[in-house]
Short mmCIF file of C-alpha atoms in Angstrom, two decimals:
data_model
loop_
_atom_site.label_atom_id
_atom_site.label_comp_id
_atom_site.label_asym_id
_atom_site.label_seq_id
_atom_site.Cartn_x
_atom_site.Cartn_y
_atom_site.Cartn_z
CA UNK A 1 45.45 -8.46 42.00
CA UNK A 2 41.71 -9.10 42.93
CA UNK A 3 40.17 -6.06 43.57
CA UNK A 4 39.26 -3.50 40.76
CA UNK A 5 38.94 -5.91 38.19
CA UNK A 6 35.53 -5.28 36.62
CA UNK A 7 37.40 -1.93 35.68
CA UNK A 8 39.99 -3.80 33.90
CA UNK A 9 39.69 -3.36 30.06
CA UNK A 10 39.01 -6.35 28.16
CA UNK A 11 42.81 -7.02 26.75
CA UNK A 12 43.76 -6.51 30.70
CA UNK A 13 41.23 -8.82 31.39
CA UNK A 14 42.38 -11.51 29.07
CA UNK A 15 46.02 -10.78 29.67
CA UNK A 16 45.25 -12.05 33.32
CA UNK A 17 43.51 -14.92 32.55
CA UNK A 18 46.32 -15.80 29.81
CA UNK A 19 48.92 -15.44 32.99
CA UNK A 20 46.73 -18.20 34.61
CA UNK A 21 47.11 -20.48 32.19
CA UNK A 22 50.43 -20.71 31.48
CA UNK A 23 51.70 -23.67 33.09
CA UNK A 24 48.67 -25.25 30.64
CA UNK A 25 50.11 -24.05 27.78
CA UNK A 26 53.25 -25.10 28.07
CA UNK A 27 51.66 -29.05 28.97
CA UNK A 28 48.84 -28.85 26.50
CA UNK A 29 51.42 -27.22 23.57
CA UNK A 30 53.79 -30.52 23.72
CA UNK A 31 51.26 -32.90 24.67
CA UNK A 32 48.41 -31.70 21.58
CA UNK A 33 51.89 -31.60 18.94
CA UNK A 34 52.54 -35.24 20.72
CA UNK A 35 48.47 -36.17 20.03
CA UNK A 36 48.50 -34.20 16.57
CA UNK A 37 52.00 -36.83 15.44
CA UNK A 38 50.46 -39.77 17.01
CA UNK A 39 47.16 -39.37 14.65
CA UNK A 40 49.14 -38.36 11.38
CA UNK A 41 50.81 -41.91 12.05
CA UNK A 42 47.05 -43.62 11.15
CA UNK A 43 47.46 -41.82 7.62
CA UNK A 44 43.72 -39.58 8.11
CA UNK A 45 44.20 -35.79 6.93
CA UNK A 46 45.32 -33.54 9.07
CA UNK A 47 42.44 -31.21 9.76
CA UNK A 48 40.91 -34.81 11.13
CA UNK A 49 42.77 -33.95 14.31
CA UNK A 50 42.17 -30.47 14.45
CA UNK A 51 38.01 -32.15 14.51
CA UNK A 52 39.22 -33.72 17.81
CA UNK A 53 40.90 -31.63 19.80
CA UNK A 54 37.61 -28.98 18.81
CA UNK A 55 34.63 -31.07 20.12
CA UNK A 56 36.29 -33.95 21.64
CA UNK A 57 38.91 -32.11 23.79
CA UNK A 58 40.28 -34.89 26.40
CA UNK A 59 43.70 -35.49 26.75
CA UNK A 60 44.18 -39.18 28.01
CA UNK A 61 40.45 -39.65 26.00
CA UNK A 62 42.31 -38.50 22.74
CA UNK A 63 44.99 -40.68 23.03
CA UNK A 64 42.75 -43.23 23.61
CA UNK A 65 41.13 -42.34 20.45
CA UNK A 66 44.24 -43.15 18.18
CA UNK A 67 44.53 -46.28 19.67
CA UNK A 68 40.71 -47.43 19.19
CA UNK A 69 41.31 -46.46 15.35
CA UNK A 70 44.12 -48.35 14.94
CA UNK A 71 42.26 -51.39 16.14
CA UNK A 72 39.36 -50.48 14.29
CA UNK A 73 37.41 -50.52 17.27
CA UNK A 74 33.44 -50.86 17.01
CA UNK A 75 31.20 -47.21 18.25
CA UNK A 76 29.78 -49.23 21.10
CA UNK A 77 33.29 -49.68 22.46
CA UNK A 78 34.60 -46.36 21.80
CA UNK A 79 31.64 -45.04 23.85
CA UNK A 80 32.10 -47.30 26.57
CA UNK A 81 35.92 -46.96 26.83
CA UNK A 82 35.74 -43.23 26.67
CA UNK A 83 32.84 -42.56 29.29
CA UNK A 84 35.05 -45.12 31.10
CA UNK A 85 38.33 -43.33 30.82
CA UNK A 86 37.02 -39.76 31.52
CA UNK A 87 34.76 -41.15 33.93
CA UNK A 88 36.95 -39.01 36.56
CA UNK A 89 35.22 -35.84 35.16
CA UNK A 90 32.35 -36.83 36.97
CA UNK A 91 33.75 -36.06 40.01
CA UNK A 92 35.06 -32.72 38.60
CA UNK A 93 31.52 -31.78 37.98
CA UNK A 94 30.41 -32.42 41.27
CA UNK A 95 32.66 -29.54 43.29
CA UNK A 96 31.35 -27.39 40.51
CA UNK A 97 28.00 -27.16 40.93
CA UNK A 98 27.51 -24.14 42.58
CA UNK A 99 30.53 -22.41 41.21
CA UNK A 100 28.67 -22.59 37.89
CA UNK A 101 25.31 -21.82 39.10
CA UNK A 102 23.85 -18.43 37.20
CA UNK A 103 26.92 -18.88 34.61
CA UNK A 104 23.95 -18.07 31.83
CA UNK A 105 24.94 -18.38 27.92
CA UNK A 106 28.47 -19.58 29.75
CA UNK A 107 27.57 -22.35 31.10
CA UNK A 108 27.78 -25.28 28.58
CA UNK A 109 31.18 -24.51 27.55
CA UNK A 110 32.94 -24.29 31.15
CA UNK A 111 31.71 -27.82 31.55
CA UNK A 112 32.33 -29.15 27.87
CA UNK A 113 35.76 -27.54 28.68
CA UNK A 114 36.12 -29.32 32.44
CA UNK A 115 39.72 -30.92 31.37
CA UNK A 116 42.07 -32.11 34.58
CA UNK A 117 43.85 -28.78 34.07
CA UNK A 118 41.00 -26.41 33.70
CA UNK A 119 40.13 -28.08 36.45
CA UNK A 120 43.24 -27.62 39.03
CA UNK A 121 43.53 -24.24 37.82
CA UNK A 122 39.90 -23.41 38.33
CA UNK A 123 40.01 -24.81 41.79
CA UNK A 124 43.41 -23.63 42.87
CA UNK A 125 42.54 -20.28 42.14
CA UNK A 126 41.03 -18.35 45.01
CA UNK A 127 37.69 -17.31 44.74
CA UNK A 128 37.62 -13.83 46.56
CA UNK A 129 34.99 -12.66 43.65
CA UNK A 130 32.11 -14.28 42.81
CA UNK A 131 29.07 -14.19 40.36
CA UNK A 132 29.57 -12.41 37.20
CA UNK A 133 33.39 -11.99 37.03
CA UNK A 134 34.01 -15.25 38.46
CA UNK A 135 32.31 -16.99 35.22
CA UNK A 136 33.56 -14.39 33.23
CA UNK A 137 37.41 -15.15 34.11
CA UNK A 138 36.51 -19.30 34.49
CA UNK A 139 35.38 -18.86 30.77
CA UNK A 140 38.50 -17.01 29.59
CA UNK A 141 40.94 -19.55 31.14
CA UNK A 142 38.72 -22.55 29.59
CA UNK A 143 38.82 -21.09 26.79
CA UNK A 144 42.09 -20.23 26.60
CA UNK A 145 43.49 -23.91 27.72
CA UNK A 146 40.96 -25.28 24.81
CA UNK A 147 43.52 -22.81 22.22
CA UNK A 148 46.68 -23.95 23.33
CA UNK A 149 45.62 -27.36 23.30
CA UNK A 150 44.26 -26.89 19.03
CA UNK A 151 47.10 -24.90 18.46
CA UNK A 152 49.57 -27.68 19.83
CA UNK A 153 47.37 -30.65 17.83
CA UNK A 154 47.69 -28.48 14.88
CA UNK A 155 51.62 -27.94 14.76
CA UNK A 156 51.81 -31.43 15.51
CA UNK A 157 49.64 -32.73 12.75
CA UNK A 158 51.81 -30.16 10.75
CA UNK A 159 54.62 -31.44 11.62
CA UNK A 160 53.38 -35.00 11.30
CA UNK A 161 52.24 -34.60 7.57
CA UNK A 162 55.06 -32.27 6.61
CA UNK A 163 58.31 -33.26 8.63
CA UNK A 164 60.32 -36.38 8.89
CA UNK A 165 60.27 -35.59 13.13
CA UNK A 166 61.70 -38.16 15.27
CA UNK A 167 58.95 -38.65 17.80
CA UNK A 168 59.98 -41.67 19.40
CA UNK A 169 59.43 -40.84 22.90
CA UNK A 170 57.24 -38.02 22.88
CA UNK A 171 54.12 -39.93 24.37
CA UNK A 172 56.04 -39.79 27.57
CA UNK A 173 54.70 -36.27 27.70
CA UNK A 174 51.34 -38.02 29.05
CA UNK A 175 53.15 -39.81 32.27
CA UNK A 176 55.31 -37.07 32.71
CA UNK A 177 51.49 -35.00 33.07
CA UNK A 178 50.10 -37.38 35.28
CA UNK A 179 53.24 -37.62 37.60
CA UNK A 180 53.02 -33.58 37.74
CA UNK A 181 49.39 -33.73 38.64
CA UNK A 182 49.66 -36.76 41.19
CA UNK A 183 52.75 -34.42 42.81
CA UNK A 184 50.08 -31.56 42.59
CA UNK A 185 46.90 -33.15 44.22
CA UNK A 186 49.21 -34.94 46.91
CA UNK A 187 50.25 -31.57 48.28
CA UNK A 188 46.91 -29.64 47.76
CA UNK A 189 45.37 -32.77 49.75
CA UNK A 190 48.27 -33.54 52.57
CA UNK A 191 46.89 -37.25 53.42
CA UNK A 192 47.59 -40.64 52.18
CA UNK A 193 44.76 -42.33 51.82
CA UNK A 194 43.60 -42.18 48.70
CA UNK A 195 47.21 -42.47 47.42
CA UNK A 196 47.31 -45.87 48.79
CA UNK A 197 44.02 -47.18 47.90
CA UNK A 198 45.14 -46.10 43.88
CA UNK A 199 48.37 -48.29 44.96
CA UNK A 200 46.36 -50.99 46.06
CA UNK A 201 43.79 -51.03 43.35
CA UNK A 202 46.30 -49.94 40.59
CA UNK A 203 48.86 -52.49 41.09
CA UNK A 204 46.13 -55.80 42.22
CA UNK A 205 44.17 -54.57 38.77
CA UNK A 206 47.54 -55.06 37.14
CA UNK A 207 48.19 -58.26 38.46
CA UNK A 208 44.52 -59.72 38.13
CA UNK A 209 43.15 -57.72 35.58
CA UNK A 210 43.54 -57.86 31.31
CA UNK A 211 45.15 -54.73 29.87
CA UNK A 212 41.07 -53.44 28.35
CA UNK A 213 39.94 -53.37 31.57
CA UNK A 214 42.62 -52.55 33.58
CA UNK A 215 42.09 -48.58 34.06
CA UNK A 216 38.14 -48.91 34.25
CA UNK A 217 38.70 -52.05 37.54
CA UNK A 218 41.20 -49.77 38.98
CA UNK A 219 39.22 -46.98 39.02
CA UNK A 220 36.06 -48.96 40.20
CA UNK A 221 38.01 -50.78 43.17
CA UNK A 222 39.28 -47.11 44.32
CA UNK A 223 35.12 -45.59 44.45
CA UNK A 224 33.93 -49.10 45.85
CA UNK A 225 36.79 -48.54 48.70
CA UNK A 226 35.87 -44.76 49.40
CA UNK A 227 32.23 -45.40 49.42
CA UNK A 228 33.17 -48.31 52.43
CA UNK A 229 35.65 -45.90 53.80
CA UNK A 230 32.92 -43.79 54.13
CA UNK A 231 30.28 -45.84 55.46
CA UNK A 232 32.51 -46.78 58.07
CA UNK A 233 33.81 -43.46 58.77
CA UNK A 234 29.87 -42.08 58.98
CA UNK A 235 29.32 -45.14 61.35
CA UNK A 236 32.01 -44.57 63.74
CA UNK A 237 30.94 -40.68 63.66
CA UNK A 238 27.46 -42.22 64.40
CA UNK A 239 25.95 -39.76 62.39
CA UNK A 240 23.59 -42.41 60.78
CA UNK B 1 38.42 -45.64 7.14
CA UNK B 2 35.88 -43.60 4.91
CA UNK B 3 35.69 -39.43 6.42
CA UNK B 4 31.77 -40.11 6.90
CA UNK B 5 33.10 -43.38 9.70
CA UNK B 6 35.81 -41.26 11.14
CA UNK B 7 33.27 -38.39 11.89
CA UNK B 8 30.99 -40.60 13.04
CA UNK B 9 33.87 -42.41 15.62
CA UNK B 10 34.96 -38.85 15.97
CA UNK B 11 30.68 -37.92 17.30
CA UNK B 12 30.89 -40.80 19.46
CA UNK B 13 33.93 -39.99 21.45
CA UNK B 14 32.76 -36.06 22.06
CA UNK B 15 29.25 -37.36 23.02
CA UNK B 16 30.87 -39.76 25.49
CA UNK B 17 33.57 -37.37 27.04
CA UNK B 18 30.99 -34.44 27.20
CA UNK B 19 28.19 -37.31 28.95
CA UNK B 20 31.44 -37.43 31.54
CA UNK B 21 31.10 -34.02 32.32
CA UNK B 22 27.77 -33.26 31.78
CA UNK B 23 26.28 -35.44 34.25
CA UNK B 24 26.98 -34.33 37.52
CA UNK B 25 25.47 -30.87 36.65
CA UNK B 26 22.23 -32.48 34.85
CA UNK B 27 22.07 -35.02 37.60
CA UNK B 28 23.11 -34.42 40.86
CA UNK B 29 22.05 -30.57 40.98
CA UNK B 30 20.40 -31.01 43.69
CA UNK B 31 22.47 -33.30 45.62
CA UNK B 32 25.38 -31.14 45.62
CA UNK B 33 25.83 -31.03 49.31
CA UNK B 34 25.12 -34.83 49.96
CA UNK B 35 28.37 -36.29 52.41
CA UNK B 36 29.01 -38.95 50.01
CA UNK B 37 29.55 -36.90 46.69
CA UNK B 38 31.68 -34.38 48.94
CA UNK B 39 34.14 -37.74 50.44
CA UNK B 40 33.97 -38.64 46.64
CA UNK B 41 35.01 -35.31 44.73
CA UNK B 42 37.47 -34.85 47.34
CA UNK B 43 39.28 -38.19 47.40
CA UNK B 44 38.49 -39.76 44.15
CA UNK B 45 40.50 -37.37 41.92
CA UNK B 46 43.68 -37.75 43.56
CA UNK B 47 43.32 -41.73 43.76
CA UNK B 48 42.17 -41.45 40.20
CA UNK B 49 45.83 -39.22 38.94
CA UNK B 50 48.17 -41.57 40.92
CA UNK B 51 46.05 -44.73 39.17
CA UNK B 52 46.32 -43.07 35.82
CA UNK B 53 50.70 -42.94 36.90
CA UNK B 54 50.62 -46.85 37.86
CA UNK B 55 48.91 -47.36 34.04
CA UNK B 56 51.05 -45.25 32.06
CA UNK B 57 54.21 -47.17 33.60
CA UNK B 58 52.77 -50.57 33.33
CA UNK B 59 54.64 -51.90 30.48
CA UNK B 60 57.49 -51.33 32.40
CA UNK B 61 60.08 -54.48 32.56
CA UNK B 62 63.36 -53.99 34.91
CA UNK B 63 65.23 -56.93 32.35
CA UNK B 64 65.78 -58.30 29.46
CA UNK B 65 66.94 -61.49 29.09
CA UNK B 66 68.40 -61.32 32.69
CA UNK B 67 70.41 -57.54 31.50
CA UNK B 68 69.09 -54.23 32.44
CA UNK B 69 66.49 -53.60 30.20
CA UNK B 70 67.40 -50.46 28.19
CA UNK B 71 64.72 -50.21 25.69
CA UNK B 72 62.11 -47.79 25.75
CA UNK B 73 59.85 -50.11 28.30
CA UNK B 74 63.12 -50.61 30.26
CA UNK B 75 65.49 -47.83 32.84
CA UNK B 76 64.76 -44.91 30.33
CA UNK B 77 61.19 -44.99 31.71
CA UNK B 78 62.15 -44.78 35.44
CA UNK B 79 65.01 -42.42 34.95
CA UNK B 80 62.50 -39.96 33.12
CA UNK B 81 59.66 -40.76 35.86
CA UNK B 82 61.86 -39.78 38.33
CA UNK B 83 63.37 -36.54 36.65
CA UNK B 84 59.78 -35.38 36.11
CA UNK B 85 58.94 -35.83 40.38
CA UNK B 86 62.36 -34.82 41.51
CA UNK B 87 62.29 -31.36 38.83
CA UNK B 88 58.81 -31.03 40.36
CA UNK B 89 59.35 -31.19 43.82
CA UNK B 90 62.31 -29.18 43.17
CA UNK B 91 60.94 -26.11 40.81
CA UNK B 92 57.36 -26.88 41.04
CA UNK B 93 56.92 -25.88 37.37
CA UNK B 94 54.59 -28.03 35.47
CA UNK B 95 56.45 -26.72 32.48
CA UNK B 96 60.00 -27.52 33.13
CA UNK B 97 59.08 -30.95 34.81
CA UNK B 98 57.23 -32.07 32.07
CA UNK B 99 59.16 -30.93 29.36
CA UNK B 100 62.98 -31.58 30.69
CA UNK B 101 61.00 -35.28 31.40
CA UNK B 102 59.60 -35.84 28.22
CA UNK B 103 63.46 -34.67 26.52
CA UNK B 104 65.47 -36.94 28.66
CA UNK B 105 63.11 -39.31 27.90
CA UNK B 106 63.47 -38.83 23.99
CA UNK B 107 66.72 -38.57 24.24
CA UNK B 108 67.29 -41.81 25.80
CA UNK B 109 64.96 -43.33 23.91
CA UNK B 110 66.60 -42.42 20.45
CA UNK B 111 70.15 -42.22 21.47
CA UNK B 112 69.76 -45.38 23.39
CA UNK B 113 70.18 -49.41 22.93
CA UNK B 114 66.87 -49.52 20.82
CA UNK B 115 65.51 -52.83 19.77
CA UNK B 116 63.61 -51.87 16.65
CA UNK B 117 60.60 -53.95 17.85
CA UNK B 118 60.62 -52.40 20.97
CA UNK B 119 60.38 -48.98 19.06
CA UNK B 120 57.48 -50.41 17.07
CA UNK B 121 55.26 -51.08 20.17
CA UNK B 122 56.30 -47.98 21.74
CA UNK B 123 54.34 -45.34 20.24
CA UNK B 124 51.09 -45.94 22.02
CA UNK B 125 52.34 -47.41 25.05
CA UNK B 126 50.54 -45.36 27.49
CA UNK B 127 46.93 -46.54 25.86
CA UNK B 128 48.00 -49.11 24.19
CA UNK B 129 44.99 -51.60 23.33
CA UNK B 130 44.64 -54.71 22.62
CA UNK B 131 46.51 -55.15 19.70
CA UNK B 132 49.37 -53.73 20.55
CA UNK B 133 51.64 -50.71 18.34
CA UNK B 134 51.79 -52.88 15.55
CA UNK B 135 49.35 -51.02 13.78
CA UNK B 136 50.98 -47.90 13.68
CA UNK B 137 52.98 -48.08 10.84
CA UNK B 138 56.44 -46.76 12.31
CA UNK B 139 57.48 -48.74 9.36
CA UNK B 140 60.09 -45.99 8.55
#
């Protein structure tokens, strides 16, 4: 499947990268209708969402979005809650950095286009080329996963504006997402740990914490604890 | 809300989400080998999904007026939850777990013992801020 594939023509080349992505297609289809009916509820035109899911493009974030409208939310809390809520993608970015090195004219859009699922499938792939090719077929999956995800806002918002669709229920789509990606990470990873510090930090934030800052303390527990863990760990090593 | 606000709330949430993933790569370049950031990218993201499970189930209330709670916050949310990690450690297709999931959970949902005010507050219940679903009109 690897070698030879410079030599691939380009509709080989994208038929690949289409194979690749389509578990995401089949999440992001559902889950950008389920965002595209969840926005037509506020009453804004349709091509509003469309807007989003183009230059926003966060799943969880988007979601997020809908519900900061409703509440007529001020800017400086939108910013704060979104930087907040995606501020996982910081991590993503970090096991990138010399994947994307030398990506050229490329660049900018594989990390505007760093989703969760962009990101699982560009780091479960295996990397046996590198370089050119390697950016070349990163580029066609991200921007592949970025389509399905419009396309599913847009039939949504559709479907929103011009069908009387039962949706109760849909949202589920999101939990359902994050249960398939927990599932995926714990067997990619094979160690407990940081499954029970989320458990720890996830449940005491929902005991101590108000619903606004729930997600953002959770979060912040879970690095605080890693960052001791790894003090400690380092010390015990007696590397420093 | 006016277009020109929505584009502008619309600006603000892309600048913020791209800031998110822009960072490492503008900031950390050079650090890219550091111990820490490595113990971080590989543990954080995994802590971070299973978190992001615990949230989207936290409105969830076993009963109701001392029955099983049926409503959309109730069972239905478990049963689905379940479906979705027994289909997936089953078939281990994102597709079918999250879609048979999602169904099951519709279908419950709709078919079900629904409280209509329960429905009301359902629709953003996975992000749901501070003032609740109220807001979203599922007047009809």
């Amino acid at each position: 499947m690897q070698q030879g594939r410079d030599s691939l023509s380009p509709i080989a080349q994208w038929r690949y990268a289409s194979l690749q992505t389509l578990p995401v297609m089949f999440g992001y289809l559902p889950l950008g209708a389920a965002f595209g009916i969840l926005f037509m509820q506020l009453g804004h035109p349709w091509w509003m969402a469309l807007v989003m899911s183009l230059f926003i493009y966060a799943g969880a974030g988007q979601f997020m979005a809908v519900t900061l409208l409703a509440n007529h939310a001020g800017l400086l809390e939108v910013a704060v809650a979104t930087f907040m809520l995606n501020s996982r993608h910081l991590f993503y970015g970090l096991s990138l950095l010399k994947r994307f090195k030398g990506a050229g004219w490329r660049k900018p859009y594989l990390i505007f286009a760093l989703t969760d699922e962009t990101y699982s499938l560009l780091t479960n792939q295996g990397q046996q080329e590198q370089g050119p090719e390697d950016h070349a077929n990163a580029w066609r999956i991200s921007l592949l996963n970025q389509l399905w995800w419009v396309l599913g806002t847009l039939a949504g918002a559709m479907a929103g504006a011009l069908l009387d669709f039962d949706s109760r229920g849909i949202e589920f789509a999101l939990t359902a997402l994050f249960i398939v990606l927990t599932l995926e990470q714990a067997s990619r990873l094979r160690q407990a740990l940081p499954f029970v510090i989320a458990l720890f930090t996830g449940l005491g934030a929902l005991i101590l914490l108000p619903e606004q800052n729930l997600l953002l303390g959770a979060i912040g527990a879970a690095s605080l604890i890693l960052l001791v863990h790894y003090l400690w760990a380092g010390r015990s090593r007696g590397s420093y | 809300m006016e277009t020109t606000a929505l584009l502008i709330f619309i600006a603000v949430s892309a600048l913020a989400t791209f800031a998110t993933r822009v960072l490492p790569f503008v900031a950390l370049s050079r650090h890219a080998d550091h111990p820490l950031i490595l113990h971080l990218g590989r543990y954080l993201p995994p802590a971070v999904m299973m978190i992001l499970v615990i949230y989207a189930l936290r409105d969830f209330r076993p009963l109701s007026e001392e029955h099983l709670n049926m409503t959309p916050n109730g069972w239905p949310v478990i049963i689905a939850s379940l479906t979705v990690v027994a289909l997936h450690l089953w078939r281990r297709n994102a597709l079918l777990s999250i879609v048979a999931g999602t169904g099951l959970y519709m279908l419950m949902v709709q078919l079900g013992p629904v409280d209509v005010s329960f429905t009301a507050a359902l629709a953003p219940v996975f992000i749901r801020g501070k003032a609740g679903g109220e807001k979203f009109g599922y007047s009809k």
